[in-house]
CSV table of C-alpha atoms and ligand atoms in Angstrom, one decimal:
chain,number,residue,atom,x,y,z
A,15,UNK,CA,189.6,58.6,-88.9
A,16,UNK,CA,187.8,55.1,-88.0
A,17,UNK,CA,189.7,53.1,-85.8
A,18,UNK,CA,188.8,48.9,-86.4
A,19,UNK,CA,187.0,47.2,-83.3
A,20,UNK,CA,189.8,45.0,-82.9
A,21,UNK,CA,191.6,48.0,-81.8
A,22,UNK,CA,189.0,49.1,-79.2
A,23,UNK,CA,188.4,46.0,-78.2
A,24,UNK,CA,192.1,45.5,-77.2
A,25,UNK,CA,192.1,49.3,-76.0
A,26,UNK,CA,189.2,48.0,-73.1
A,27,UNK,CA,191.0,45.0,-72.5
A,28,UNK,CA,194.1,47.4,-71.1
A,29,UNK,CA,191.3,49.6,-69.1
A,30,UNK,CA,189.8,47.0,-68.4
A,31,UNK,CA,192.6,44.9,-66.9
A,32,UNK,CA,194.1,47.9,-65.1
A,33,UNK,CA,190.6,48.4,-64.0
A,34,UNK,CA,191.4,44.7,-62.0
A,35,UNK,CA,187.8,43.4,-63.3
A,36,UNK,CA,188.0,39.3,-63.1
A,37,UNK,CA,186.1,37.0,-64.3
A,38,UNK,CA,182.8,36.0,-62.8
A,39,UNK,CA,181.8,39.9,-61.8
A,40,UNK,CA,179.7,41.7,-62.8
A,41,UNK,CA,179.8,45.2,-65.3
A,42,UNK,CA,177.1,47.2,-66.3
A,43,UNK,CA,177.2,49.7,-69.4
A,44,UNK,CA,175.2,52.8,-68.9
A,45,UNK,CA,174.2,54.0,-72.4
A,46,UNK,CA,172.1,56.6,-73.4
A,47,UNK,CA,170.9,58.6,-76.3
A,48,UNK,CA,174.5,60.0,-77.3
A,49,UNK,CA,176.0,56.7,-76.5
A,50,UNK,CA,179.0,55.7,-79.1
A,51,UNK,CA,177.9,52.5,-80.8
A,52,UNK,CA,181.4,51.1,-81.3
A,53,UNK,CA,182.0,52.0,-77.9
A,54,UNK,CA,179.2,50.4,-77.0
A,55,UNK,CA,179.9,47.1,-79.0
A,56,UNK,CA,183.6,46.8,-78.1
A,57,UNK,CA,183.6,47.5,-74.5
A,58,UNK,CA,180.9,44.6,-74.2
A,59,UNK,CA,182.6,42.1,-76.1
A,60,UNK,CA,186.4,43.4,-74.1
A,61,UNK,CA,184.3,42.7,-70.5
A,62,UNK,CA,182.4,39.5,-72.1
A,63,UNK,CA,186.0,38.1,-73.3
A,64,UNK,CA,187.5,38.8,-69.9
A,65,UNK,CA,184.9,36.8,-68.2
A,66,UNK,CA,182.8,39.1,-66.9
A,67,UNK,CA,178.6,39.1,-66.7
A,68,UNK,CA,177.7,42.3,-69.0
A,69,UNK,CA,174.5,44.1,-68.4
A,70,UNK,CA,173.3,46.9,-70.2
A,71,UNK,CA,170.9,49.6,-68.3
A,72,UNK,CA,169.7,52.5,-70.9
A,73,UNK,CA,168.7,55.8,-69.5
A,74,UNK,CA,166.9,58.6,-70.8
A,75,UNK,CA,168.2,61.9,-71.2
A,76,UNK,CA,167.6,64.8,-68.7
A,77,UNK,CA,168.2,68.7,-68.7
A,78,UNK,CA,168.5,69.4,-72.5
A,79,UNK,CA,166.0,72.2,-72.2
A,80,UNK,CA,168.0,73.9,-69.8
A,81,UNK,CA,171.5,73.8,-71.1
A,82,UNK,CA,172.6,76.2,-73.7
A,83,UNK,CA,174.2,73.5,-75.3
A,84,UNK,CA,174.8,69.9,-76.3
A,85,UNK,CA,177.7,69.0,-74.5
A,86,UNK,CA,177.4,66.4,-71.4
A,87,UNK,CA,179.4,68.9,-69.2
A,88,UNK,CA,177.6,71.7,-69.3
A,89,UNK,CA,174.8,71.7,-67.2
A,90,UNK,CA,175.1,70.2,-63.9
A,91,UNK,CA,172.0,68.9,-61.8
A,92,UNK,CA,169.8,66.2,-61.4
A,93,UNK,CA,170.6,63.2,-64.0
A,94,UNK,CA,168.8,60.3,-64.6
A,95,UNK,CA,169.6,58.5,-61.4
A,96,UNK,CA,167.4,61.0,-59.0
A,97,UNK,CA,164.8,59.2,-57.3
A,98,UNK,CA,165.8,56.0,-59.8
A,99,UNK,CA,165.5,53.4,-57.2
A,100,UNK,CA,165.9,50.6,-59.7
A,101,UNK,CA,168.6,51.9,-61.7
A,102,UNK,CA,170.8,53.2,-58.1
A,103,UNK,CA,170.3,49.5,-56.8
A,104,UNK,CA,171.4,47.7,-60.2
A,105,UNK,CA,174.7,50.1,-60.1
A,106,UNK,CA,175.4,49.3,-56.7
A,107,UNK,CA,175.1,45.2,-57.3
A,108,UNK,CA,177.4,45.6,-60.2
A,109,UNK,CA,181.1,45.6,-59.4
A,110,UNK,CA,182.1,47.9,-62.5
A,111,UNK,CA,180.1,50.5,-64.2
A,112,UNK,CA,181.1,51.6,-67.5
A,113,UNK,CA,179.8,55.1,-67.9
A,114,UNK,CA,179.1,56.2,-71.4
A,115,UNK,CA,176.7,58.4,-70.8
A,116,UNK,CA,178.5,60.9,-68.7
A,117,UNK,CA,175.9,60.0,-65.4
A,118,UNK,CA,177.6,63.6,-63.9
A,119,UNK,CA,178.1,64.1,-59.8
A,120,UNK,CA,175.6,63.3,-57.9
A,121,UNK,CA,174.3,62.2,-54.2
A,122,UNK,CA,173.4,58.8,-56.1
A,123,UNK,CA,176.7,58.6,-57.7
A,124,UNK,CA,178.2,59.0,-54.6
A,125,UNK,CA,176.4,56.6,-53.0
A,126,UNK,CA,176.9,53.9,-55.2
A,127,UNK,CA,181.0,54.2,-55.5
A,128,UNK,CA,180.4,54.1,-50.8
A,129,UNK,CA,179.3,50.2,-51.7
A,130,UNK,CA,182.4,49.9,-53.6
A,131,UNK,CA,181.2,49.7,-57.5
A,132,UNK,CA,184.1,51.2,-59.5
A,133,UNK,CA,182.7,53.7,-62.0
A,134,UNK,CA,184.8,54.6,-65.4
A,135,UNK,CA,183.6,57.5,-67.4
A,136,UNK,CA,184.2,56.6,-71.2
A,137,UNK,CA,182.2,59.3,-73.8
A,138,UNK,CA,185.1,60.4,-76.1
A,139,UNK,CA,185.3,59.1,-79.7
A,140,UNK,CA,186.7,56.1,-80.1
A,141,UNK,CA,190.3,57.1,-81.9
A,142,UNK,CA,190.7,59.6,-78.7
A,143,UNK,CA,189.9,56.5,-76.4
A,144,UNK,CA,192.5,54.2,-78.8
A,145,UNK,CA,195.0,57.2,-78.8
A,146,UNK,CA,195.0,57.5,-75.2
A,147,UNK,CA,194.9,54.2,-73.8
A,148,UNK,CA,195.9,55.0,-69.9
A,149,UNK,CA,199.1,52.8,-68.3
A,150,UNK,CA,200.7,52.4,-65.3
A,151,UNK,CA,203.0,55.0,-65.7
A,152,UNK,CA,200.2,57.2,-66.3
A,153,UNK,CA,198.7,56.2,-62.7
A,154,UNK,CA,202.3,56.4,-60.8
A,155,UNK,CA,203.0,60.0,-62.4
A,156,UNK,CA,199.8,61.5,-61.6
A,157,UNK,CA,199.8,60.0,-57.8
A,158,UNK,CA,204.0,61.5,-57.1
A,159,UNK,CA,201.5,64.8,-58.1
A,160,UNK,CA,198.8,64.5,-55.7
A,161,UNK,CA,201.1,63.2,-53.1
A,162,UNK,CA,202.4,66.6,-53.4
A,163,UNK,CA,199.1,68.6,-53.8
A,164,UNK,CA,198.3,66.5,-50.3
A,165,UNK,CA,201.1,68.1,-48.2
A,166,UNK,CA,201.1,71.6,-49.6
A,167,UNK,CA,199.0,74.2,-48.0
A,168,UNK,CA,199.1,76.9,-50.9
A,169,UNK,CA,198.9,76.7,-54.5
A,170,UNK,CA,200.6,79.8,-56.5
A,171,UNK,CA,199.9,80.1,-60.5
A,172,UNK,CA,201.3,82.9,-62.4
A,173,UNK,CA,201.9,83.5,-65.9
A,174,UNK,CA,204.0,86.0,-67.8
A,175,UNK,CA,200.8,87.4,-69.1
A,176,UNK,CA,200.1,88.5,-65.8
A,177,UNK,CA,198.1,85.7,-64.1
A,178,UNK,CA,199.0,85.8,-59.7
A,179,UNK,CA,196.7,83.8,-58.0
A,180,UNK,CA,196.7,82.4,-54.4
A,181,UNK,CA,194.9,79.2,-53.4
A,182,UNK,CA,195.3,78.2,-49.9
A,183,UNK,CA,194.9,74.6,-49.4
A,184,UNK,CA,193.9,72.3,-47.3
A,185,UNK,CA,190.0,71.8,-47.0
A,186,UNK,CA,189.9,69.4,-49.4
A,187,UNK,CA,191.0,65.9,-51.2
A,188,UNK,CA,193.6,65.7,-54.0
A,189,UNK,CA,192.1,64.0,-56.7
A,190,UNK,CA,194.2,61.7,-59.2
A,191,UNK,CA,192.5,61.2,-62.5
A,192,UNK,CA,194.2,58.5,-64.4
A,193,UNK,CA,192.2,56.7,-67.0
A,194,UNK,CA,191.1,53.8,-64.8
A,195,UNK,CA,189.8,52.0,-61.9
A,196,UNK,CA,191.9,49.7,-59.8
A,197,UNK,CA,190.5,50.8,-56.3
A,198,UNK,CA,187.0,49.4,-54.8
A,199,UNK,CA,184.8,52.5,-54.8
A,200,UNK,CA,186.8,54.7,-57.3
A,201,UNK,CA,185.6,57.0,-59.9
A,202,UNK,CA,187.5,57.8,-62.8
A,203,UNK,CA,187.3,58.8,-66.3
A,204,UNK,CA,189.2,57.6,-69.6
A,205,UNK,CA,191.4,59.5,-70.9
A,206,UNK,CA,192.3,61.9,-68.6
A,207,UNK,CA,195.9,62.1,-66.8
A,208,UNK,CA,196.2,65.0,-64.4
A,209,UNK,CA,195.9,66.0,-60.6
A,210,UNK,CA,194.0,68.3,-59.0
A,211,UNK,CA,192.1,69.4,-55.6
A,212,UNK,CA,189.9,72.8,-55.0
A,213,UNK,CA,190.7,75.8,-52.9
A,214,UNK,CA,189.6,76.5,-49.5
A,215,UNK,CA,186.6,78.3,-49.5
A,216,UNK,CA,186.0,81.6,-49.9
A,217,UNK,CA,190.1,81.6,-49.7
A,218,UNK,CA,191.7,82.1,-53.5
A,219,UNK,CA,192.8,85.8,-54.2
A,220,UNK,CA,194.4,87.5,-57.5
A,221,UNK,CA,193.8,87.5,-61.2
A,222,UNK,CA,194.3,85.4,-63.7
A,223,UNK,CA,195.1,86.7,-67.3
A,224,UNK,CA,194.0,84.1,-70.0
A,225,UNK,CA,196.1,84.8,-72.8
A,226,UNK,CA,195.3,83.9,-76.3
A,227,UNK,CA,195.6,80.3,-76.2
A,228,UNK,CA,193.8,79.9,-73.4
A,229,UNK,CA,190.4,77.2,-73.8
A,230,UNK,CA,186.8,77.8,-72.8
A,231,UNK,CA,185.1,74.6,-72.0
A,232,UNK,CA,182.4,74.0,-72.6
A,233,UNK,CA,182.0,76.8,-75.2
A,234,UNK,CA,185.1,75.0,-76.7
A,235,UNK,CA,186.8,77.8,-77.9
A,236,UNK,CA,190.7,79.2,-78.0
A,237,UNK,CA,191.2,83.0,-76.5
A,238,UNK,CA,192.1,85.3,-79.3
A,239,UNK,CA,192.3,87.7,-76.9
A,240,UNK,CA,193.4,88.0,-73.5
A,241,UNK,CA,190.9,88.1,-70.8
A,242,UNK,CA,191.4,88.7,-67.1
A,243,UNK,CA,189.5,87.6,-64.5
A,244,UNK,CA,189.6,89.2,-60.6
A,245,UNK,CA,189.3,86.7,-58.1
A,246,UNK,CA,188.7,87.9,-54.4
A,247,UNK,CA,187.7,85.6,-51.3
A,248,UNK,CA,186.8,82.9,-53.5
A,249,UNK,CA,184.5,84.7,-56.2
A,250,UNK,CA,185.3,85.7,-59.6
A,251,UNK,CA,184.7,89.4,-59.2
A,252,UNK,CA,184.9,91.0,-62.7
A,253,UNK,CA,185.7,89.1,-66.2
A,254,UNK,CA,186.8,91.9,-68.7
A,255,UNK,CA,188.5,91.4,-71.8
A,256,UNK,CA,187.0,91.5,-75.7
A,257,UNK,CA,184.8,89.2,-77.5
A,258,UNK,CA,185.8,86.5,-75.7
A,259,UNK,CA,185.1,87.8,-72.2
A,260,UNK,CA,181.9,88.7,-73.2
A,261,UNK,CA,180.9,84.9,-74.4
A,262,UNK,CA,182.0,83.7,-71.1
A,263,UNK,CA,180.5,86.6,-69.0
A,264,UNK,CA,177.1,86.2,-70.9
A,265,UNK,CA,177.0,82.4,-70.9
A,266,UNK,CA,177.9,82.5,-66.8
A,267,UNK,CA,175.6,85.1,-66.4
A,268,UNK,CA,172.4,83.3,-68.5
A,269,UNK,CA,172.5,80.8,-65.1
A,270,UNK,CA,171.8,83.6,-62.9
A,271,UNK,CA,173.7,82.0,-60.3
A,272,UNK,CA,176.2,83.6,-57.8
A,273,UNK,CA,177.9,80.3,-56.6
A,274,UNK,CA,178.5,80.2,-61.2
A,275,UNK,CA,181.2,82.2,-59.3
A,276,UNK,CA,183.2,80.0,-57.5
A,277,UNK,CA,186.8,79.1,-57.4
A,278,UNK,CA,186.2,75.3,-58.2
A,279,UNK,CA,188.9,72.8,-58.9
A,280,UNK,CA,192.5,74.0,-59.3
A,281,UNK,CA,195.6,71.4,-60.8
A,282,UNK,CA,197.8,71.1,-63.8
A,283,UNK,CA,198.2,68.4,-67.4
A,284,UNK,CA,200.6,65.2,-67.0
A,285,UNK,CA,198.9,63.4,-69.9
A,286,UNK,CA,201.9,63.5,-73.3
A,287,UNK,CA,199.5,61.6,-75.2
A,288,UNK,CA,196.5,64.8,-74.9
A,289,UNK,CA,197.4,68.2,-77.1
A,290,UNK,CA,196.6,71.3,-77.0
A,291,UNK,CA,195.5,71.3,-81.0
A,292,UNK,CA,193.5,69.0,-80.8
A,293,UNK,CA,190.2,70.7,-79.9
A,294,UNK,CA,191.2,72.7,-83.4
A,295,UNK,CA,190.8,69.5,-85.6
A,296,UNK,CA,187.3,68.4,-83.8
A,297,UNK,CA,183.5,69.8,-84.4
A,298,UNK,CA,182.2,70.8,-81.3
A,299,UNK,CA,179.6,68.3,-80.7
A,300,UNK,CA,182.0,65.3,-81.6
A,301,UNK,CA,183.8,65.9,-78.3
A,302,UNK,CA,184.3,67.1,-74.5
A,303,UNK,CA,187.4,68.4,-74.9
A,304,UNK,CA,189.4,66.4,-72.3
A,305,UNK,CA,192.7,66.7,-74.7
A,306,UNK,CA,192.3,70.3,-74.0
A,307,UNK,CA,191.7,69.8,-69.8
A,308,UNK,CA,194.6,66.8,-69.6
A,309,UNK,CA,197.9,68.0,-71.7
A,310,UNK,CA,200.9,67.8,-70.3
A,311,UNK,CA,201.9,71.4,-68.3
A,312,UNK,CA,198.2,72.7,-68.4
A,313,UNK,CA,196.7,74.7,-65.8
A,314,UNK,CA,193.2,73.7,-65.3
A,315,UNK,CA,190.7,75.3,-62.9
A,316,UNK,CA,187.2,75.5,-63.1
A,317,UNK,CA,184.5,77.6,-62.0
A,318,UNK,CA,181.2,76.4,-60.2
A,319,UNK,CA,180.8,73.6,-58.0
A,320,UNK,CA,182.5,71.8,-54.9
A,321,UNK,CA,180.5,69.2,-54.4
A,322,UNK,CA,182.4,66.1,-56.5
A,323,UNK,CA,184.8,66.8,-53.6
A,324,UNK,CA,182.4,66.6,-51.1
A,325,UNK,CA,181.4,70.4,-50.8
A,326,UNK,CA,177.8,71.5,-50.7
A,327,UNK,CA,178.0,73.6,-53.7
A,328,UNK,CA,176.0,72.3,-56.8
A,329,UNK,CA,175.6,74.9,-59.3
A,330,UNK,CA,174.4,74.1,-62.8
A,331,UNK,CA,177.0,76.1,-64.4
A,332,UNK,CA,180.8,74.3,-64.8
A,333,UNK,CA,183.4,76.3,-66.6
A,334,UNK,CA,186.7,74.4,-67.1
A,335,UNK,CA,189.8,76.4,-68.7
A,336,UNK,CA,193.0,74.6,-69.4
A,337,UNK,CA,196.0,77.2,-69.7
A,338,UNK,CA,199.8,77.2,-71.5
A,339,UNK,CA,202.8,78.6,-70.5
A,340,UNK,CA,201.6,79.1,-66.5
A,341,UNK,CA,204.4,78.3,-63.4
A,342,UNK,CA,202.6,76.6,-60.5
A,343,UNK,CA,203.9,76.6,-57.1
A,344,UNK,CA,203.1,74.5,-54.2
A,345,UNK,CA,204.1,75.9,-50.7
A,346,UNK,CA,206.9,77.9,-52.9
A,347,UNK,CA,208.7,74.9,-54.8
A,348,UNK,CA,207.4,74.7,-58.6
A,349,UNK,CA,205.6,72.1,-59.9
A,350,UNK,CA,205.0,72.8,-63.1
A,351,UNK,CA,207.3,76.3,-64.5
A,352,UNK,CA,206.0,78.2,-68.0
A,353,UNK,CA,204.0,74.8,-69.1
A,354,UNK,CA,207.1,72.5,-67.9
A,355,UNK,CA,206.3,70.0,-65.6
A,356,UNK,CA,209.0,69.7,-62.9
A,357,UNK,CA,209.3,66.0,-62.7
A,358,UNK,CA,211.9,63.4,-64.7
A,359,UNK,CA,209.5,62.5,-67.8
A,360,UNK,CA,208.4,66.5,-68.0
A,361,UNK,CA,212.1,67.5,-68.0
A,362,UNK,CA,213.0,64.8,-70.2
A,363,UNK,CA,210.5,65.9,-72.8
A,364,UNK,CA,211.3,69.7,-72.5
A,365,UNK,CA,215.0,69.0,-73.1
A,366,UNK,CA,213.7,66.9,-76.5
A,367,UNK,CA,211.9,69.3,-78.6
A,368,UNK,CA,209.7,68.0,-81.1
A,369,UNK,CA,209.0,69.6,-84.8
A,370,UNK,CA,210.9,71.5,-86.6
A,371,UNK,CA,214.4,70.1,-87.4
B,415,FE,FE1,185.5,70.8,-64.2
């Protein structure tokens, strides 16, 4: 369904504000071939009617030859900024960057947000941008969770389909994605709500079982049937299962990549406003799926690459699966118990069922 520009206009205006942007600095929208229109034309007018200077910088798509599919997440490597002097020195002289484009890690990216540019990431439809406006709330729940990722030193998942995993912690930054940009230097991408850090190297041990339900990103699919993946020192070891494990064994192997391997970033869903249906109602090229990696009591990891946290791995390939119905454990206290976050708004939801009367 369409949503009116009124609506996304006001939806930026929240970003935006949370974002702090004042008038008199500068933004600069990063479009590209995929770029929304609406989104395009509303977050422009939101910046323009806050007072900002808006600047537009259009850049040309990279990698499509080599990724096995259309979706911005799926093949990682150099993006349009690589040796883009002009482009990396208008980014850093603007004070906000709106990303809808999905510009992807990067040394460049990096460098930018060290001069303090903010960056927000902004590529879904516009009804799941209006649908999942971010707040304040959103930002103060999803920090109490990193605060606690921070402390722990091990991260424990299991599942009752038979998922024990062991993530030693530690090596590095918890990472709070929130839906906007209020810090000098901050990277963040709308709509999202969740927490999350990656194991220490080489360190993760165990299985995990993805029962049906279970989401493949990018191949945007839900398990039908359960696959189970053997994690030792750090490396996915064996993925076995039926049809399923098959896509996702073939698709990891095409990159012919060992470091495709990796344990990558670990954390679980606080976002009410994301579902796990969602991905069911949507073509496959009309979205990235962050419904799927936000919902509330997810557990999200990924395989492939460190180097957003400031590891040195950078492998094309980035698997992301959001799970239901896991228990997470940090240093032995639960943080999340079958899909149930353990804080006062998870609880509170959990003891309020929705549906049927
Ligand atoms: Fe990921």
């Amino acid at each position: 369904m369409s949503v009116s520009d009124i609506d996304l206009i006001r939806a930026w205006k929240q970003v935006l504000t949370l974002s702090k942007l004042e008038a008199g600095q500068t933004v600069t929208v990063l479009t590209g071939a995929d770029t929304n229109a609406q989104t395009l034309r509303c977050a422009t007018a939101a910046a323009s009617d806050l007072g900002a200077r808006v600047n537009r910088l259009e850049l040309p798509p990279v990698n499509a030859e080599k990724a096995l599919s259309r979706d911005a997440l799926a093949y990682l490597g150099t993006t349009p900024l690589t040796g883009n002097q002009a482009a990396i020195a208008a980014l850093k002289a603007s004070d906000l960057v709106l990303d809808l484009m999905t510009l992807l890690f990067s040394p460049e990216q990096h460098e930018i947000l060290k001069t303090g540019t903010k960056i927000l990431l902004a590529v879904e439809p516009p009804e799941i941008l209006c649908r999942i406006v971010p707040t304040e709330a959103d930002r103060e729940r999803v920090l109490r969770a990193t605060d606690r990722i921070r402390q722990a030193r091990e991260m424990v998942i299991s599942s009752e389909g038979g998922t024990e995993l062991r993530c030693p912690l530690g090596e590095f930054p918890a990472i709070a994605e929130y839906g906007f940009v209020d810090e000098p230097g901050r990277w963040d991408h709308w709509p999202s709500g969740f927490a999350l850090t990656w194991p220490n190297e080489g360190g993760t041990q165990g299985r995990i079982v993805l029962d049906r339900g279970a989401i493949l990103l990018p191949m945007k699919c839900y398990v039908s049937e359960p696959i189970e993946i053997v994690i030792r020192d750090g490396y996915a070891r064996s993925i076995t299962g039926g049809l399923h494990a098959e896509l996702l064994s073939e698709y990891m192997a095409s990159f012919d990549d060992p470091e495709a391997y990796a344990m990558s970033h670990i954390g679980w869903g606080l976002q009410p406003r994301a579902h796990w249906s969602t991905l069911a109602q949507y073509n496959r090229e009309a979205t990235i799926g962050m419904d799927a990696r936000a919902f509330e009591g997810n557990f999200l990891f990924s395989l492939g690459p460190n180097n957003e946290a400031g590891g040195t791995r950078t492998t094309a390939c980035h698997i992301d699966i959001p799970m239901r119905h896991c228990t997470v454990k940090l240093d032995g206290e639960a943080t999340v118990i079958n899909g149930v976050v353990q804080d006062p708004e998870g609880r509170a939801r959990a003891a309020a069922p929705r549906g049927l009367a």
